Structure formats: structure tokens, C-alpha cells
XYZ file of C-alpha atoms in Angstrom:
162
model
C 6.970 -87.761 235.153
C 8.100 -86.884 232.262
C 11.765 -87.711 230.502
C 12.194 -86.130 227.080
C 14.929 -87.536 224.603
C 15.625 -84.140 222.410
C 17.229 -82.828 219.679
C 17.370 -80.296 217.071
C 18.053 -80.572 213.575
C 17.282 -76.816 212.577
C 19.504 -73.843 212.621
C 16.664 -71.463 211.887
C 15.192 -71.060 215.708
C 17.167 -70.735 219.393
C 16.077 -74.211 221.012
C 16.237 -72.333 224.470
C 16.162 -73.899 227.623
C 13.112 -71.886 228.144
C 11.170 -73.989 225.330
C 12.825 -76.985 226.578
C 11.184 -76.660 229.676
C 8.261 -75.073 228.456
C 7.512 -78.998 226.196
C 7.658 -80.536 228.950
C 5.526 -78.998 231.058
C 3.156 -79.300 228.590
C 3.930 -82.639 228.657
C 3.216 -83.022 231.934
C -0.221 -81.333 231.803
C -1.288 -83.383 229.443
C -0.507 -86.738 231.448
C -1.692 -85.574 233.619
C -5.287 -84.210 232.030
C -5.690 -88.098 230.936
C -5.197 -89.210 234.331
C -2.308 -91.359 233.074
C -0.274 -92.711 236.354
C 2.754 -93.939 234.379
C 6.379 -91.879 233.966
C 6.771 -91.105 230.428
C 9.765 -90.947 228.019
C 9.090 -88.814 225.099
C 11.682 -87.912 221.395
C 11.003 -84.328 220.565
C 13.016 -83.189 217.548
C 12.808 -80.125 216.452
C 13.195 -79.361 212.971
C 12.398 -77.123 210.121
C 9.600 -76.765 207.013
C 12.209 -78.443 204.386
C 12.778 -81.541 206.603
C 9.448 -81.945 208.187
C 8.080 -82.074 204.681
C 9.892 -84.710 203.631
C 8.578 -87.248 206.760
C 5.264 -85.470 205.808
C 5.381 -87.304 202.607
C 6.880 -90.291 203.707
C 4.926 -91.429 206.457
C 1.657 -89.427 205.300
C 1.827 -89.199 201.521
C 1.412 -85.032 201.731
C 4.146 -83.490 200.109
C 3.980 -80.739 201.979
C 5.754 -78.976 205.109
C 3.004 -79.041 208.677
C 3.568 -77.885 211.732
C 4.142 -81.424 214.053
C 3.605 -84.671 213.576
C 3.554 -87.646 215.935
C 4.534 -90.977 215.835
C 3.102 -92.743 218.597
C 5.040 -96.385 220.108
C 1.989 -97.577 221.897
C -2.150 -98.132 220.938
C -3.818 -97.177 223.212
C -7.250 -98.904 222.969
C -8.737 -101.698 225.359
C -6.041 -103.898 227.654
C -3.376 -102.417 225.737
C -3.861 -99.083 227.255
C -4.368 -100.840 230.860
C -1.507 -103.112 230.438
C 0.919 -99.653 230.201
C -0.406 -98.335 233.547
C 1.225 -100.971 235.587
C 5.442 -100.554 234.213
C 6.554 -100.797 237.998
C 7.921 -97.438 237.842
C 9.612 -97.759 234.695
C 9.422 -94.622 231.652
C 6.968 -95.747 229.202
C 8.410 -94.547 225.658
C 4.829 -92.987 224.301
C 6.999 -92.204 221.346
C 8.208 -89.161 218.622
C 7.158 -85.583 218.550
C 8.496 -83.605 215.086
C 8.093 -80.541 215.345
C 9.124 -77.621 212.720
C 9.542 -74.097 215.042
C 9.586 -72.557 211.588
C 6.070 -73.147 210.938
C 5.374 -72.706 214.322
C 6.593 -69.281 214.192
C 5.123 -68.677 210.794
C 1.535 -70.314 212.630
C 1.812 -67.666 215.677
C 2.724 -64.636 213.609
C -0.456 -65.735 211.208
C -2.520 -66.589 214.119
C -1.409 -63.227 216.188
C 0.205 -65.139 219.137
C 3.574 -65.984 220.524
C 5.864 -68.713 219.642
C 5.542 -69.917 223.040
C 1.614 -69.877 222.762
C 2.026 -71.965 219.352
C 4.628 -74.501 220.702
C 2.535 -74.893 223.638
C 0.052 -75.532 221.349
C 1.358 -78.190 219.157
C 2.882 -79.767 221.799
C -0.686 -80.606 223.369
C -1.362 -81.619 220.251
C 0.615 -84.403 219.622
C 1.091 -85.337 223.371
C -2.932 -86.724 222.751
C -1.639 -88.083 218.937
C 0.371 -90.663 221.380
C -2.411 -90.950 223.652
C -4.286 -92.528 221.152
C -6.694 -89.565 220.146
C -7.018 -88.589 216.390
C -8.551 -86.329 213.908
C -8.209 -86.845 210.299
C -12.075 -87.573 209.430
C -13.538 -87.665 212.721
C -15.704 -83.831 213.616
C -15.813 -85.706 216.834
C -12.632 -86.434 217.416
C -11.250 -83.006 216.302
C -13.984 -81.601 218.687
C -12.889 -83.718 221.824
C -9.092 -82.667 220.822
C -9.809 -78.485 220.294
C -11.476 -79.285 224.268
C -8.465 -81.176 225.299
C -5.982 -78.670 224.064
C -7.364 -75.873 225.785
C -8.276 -76.736 229.031
C -4.834 -78.087 229.071
C -3.138 -74.305 228.064
C -5.847 -73.238 230.087
C -4.509 -74.505 233.090
C -0.915 -72.765 232.371
C -2.143 -70.180 231.943
C -0.908 -70.182 227.676
C -3.520 -68.026 226.320
C -3.599 -66.129 222.651
C -2.442 -63.240 224.737
C 0.756 -64.108 226.172
């Protein structure tokens, strides 16, 4: 089960109940795919290009807008991940997702698919980061993440056509 804590810090794109349900569904699908047997709490902040640019510069030293940023609360390697799986029914705070809906809309138009599909893709991508996956300067890691993202989206029948 996923508990979302959401905040909308932008006024360019409406965050609807359908958007919130989509994000929650994708988070749950990633946890199922990864065979996580714990309940997770995830903070999701919807923002715009200007605000995510500030965060990207502050945390990654990259002075430009990006689509999504992930801030994991846990390290998933070795014994730390195993300890997380035995949490006696409490929610495990995985971390924070900051998603620029403005950038997601731009990318959806650029790639010729829906904002729904782009939001789902970015959510799956960010969830994998929260679970310890990375692709920066790592071709093998990027390939693994792409395969996992596609598997999750396909399982939910979220394609470039819808």
C-alpha cells in the first residue's frame, strides 16, 4: 500500500484527482514489480520549470529545468534494504519526488503522447531512483531502469498511444 503526501506548488496545470490516482497507481505498481513487501509513504510535489530549476541547481549543480527529481530517504543496498522489509506494518518513508508538470507537458508534446503517459513514466522513473536504481554515467543501470519502467507501464496498459 502507498500513502502519498502531495503538494501542488504550481499554477500552470491542474492537479486532478485522476492525476493523483495515476501517481499512486504507478508507485504501487513499481513496488509490486520490485517485490517490496512493505507499505510505503512517498512525498510528491508538483512544480513548474522555474522552481525545479532552482532545486536542480541547488542539489545537482545543473542550472536548468528538469522533468523530475528524486530524493531517496533510504539506501537500498545490502543489509539496509533487508532491514526495511521488516517494519512491522509501519509505513516506510521512501523519499520525495518533485515533478515539473510544465516540463512533463512539454515532453509529452515533444514525444507525441499524452501528459498522462509522461506523468506515469516520470513517476515510475523517480520511484526506481527512490528504490536505489541509478543511471547517471551508467549504461547498464540506464538499460535496467528503462526495462523496468516499460514493464511497469505496460502492466498498467499505459502506452505512448494512450
